Tab-separated table of C-alpha atoms in Angstrom:
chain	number	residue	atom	x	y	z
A	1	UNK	CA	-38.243	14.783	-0.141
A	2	UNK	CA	-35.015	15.149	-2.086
A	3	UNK	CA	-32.681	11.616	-2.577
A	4	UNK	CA	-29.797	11.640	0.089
A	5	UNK	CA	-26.586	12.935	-2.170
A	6	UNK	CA	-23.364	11.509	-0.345
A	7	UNK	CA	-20.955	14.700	-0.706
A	8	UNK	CA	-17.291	15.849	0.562
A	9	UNK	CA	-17.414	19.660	0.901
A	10	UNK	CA	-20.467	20.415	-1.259
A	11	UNK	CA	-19.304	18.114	-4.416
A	12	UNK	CA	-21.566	15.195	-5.294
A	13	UNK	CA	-19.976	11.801	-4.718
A	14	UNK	CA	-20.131	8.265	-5.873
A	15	UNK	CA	-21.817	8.759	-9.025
A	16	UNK	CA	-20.462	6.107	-11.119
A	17	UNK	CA	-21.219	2.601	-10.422
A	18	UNK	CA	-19.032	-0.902	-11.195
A	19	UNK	CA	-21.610	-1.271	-14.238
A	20	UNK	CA	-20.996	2.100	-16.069
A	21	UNK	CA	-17.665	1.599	-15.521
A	22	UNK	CA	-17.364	-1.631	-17.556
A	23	UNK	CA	-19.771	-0.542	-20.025
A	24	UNK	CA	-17.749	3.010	-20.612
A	25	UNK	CA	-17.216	3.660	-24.095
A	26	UNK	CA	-13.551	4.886	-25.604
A	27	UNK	CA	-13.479	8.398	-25.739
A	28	UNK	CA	-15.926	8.351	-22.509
A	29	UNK	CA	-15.064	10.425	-19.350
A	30	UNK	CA	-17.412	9.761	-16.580
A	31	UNK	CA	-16.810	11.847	-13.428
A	32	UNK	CA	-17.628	10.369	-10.028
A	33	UNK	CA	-17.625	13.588	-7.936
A	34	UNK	CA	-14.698	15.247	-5.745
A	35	UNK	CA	-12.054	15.404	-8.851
A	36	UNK	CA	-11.713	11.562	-9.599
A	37	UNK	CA	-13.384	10.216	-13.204
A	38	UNK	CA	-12.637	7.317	-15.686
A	39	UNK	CA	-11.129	8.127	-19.013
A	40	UNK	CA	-11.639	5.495	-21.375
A	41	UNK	CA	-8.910	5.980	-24.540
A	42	UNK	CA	-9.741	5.540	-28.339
A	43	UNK	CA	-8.538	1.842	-27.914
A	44	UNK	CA	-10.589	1.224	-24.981
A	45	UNK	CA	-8.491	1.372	-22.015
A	46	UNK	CA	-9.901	2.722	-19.129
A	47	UNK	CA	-7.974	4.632	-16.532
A	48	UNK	CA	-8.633	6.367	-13.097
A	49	UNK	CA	-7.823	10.144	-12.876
A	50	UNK	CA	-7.835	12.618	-10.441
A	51	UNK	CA	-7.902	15.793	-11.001
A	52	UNK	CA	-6.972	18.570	-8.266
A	53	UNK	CA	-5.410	21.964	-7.799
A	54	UNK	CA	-1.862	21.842	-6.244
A	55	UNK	CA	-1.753	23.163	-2.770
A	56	UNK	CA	1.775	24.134	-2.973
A	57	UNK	CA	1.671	26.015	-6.562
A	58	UNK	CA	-2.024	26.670	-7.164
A	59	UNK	CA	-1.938	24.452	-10.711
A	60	UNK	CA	-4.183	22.157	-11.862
A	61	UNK	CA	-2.647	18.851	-11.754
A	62	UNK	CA	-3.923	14.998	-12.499
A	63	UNK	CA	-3.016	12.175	-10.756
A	64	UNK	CA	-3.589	8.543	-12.036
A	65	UNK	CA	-4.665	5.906	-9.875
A	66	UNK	CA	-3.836	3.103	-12.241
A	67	UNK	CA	-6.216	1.137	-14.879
A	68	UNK	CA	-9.663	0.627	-14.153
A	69	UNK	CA	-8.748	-3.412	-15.198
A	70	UNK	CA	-6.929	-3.448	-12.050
A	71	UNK	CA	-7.974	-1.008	-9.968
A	72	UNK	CA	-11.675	-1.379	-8.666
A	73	UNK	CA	-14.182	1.621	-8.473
A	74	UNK	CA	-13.779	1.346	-4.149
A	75	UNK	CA	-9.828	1.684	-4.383
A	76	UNK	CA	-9.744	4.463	-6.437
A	77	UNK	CA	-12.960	6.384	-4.609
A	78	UNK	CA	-10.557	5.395	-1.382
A	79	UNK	CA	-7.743	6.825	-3.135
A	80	UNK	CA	-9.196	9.675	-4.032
A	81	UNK	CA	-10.081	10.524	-0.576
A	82	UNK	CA	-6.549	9.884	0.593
A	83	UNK	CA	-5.192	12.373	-1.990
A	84	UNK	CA	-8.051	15.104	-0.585
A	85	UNK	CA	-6.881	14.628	2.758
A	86	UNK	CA	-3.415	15.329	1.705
A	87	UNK	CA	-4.718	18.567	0.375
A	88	UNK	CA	-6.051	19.543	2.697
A	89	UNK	CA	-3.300	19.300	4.897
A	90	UNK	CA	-1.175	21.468	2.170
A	91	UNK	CA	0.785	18.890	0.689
A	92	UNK	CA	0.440	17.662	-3.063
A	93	UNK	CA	-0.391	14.480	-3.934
A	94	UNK	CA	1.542	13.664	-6.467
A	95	UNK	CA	4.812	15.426	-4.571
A	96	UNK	CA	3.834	13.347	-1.908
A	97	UNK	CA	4.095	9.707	-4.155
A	98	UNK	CA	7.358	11.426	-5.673
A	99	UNK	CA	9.057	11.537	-1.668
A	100	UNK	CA	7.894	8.667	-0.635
A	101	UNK	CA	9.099	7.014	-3.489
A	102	UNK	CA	12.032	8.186	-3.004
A	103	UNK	CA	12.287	7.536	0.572
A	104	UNK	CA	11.658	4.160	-0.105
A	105	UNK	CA	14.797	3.743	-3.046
A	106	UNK	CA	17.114	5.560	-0.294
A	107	UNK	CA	16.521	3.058	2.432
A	108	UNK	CA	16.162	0.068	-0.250
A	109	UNK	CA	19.877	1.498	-1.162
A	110	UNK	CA	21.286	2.768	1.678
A	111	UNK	CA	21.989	6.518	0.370
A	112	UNK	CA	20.885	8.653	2.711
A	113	UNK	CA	18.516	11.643	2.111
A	114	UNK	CA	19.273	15.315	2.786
A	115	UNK	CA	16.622	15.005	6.103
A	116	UNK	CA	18.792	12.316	7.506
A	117	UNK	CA	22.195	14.133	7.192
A	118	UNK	CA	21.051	16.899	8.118
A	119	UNK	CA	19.492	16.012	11.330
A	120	UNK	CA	22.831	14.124	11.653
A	121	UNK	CA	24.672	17.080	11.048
A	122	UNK	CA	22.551	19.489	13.708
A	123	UNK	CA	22.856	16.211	16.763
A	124	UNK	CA	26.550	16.491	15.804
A	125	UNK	CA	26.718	20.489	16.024
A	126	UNK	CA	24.751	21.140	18.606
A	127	UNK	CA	27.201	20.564	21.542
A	128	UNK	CA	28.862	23.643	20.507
A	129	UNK	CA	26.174	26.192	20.019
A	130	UNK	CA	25.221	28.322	22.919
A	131	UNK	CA	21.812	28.016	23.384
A	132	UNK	CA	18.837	25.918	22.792
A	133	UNK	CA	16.705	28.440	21.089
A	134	UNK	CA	19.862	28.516	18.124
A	135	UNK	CA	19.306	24.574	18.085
A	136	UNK	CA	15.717	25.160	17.585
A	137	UNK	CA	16.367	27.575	14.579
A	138	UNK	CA	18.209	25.392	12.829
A	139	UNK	CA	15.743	22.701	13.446
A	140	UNK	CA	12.861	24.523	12.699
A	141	UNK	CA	14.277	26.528	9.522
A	142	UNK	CA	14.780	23.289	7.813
A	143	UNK	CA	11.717	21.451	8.666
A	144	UNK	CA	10.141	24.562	7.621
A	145	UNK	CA	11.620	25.113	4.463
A	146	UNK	CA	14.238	22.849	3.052
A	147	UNK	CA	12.618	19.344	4.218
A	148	UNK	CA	9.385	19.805	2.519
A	149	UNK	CA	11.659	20.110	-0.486
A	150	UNK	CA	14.156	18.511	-0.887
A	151	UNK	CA	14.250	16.483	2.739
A	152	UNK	CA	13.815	13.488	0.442
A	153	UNK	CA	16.365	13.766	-1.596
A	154	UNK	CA	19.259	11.725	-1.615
A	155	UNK	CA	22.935	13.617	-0.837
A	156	UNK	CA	24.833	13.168	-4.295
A	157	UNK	CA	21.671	15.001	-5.518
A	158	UNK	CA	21.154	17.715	-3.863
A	159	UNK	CA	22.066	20.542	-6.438
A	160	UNK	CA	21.186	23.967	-7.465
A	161	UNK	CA	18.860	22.517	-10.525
A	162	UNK	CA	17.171	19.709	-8.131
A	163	UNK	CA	16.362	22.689	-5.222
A	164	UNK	CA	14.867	24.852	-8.265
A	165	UNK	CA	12.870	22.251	-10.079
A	166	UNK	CA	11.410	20.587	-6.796
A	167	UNK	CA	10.523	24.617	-5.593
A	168	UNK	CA	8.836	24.810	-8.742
A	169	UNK	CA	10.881	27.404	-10.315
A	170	UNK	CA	12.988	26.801	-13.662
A	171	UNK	CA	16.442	27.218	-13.162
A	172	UNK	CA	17.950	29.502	-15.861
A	173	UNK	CA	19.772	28.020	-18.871
């Protein structure tokens, strides 16, 4: 019989072990299966990669999971598996770190992101519109499309550029 090949949708996994990863050579990059690998640099320093295409803009992206000298093989196999599950769910990795980051600075601060006004803005509003289904629209149209965007953003920042860059599109010069 064939050796049992652990795999995550048809990609070999856990290839590497701790020992090739200390013994990794600069210049070496040694793949582990599902998109993460080690690059080792000219001057020796190894790093964890990932490498993935975005859900959101269909580009190949890398995300690093920090040095190998600090970073064990397990937490970056368990990273890796966290990032796939983001993907899976449509949502980019590296976006993702980006928001929550960002999240994190707003409530560290106390500026408050373009999510929280705006669902302060729409509990304040809604009194006056006539329906629930117009409530829902506005709810829905922004969790739709604006939140996933630029929900994270804090007020002050929201601008024309910031909308365009975090959409992916360049704005024009």
């Amino acid at each position: 019989m064939f050796p049992r090949v652990n795999t995550l949708e048809g990609l070999a996994m856990g290839n590497l072990t701790a020992l090739a990863v200390k013994n990794a050579k600069p210049g070496d990059k040694l793949g582990d299966g599902g998109g993460l690998r080690l690059d080792v640099d000219k001057n020796g320093n190894r790093s964890w990669v990932f490498r993935y295409t975005s859900p959101t803009t269909g580009k190949e992206r890398y995300a690093g999971f920090g040095s190998a000298s600090e970073v064990t093989l397990a937490e970056a196999r368990d990273a890796r598996d966290e990032a796939r599950k983001l993907i899976r769910n449509n949502i980019d990795p590296i976006e993702n770190r980006i928001s929550e980051r960002a999240k994190a600075q707003a409530a560290e601060t106390g500026v408050i992101s373009f999510e929280g006004y705006a669902k302060q803005y729409i509990a304040g509003k809604e009194a006056g519109w006539k329906n629930e289904k117009h409530r829902r629209q506005w709810s829905n149209s922004l969790r739709d499309y604006a939140y996933p965007i630029i929900g994270s953003i804090a007020v002050p920042d929201v601008d024309t550029a910031a909308v365009l860059l975090k959409g992916g599109r360049r704005p024009k010069s």
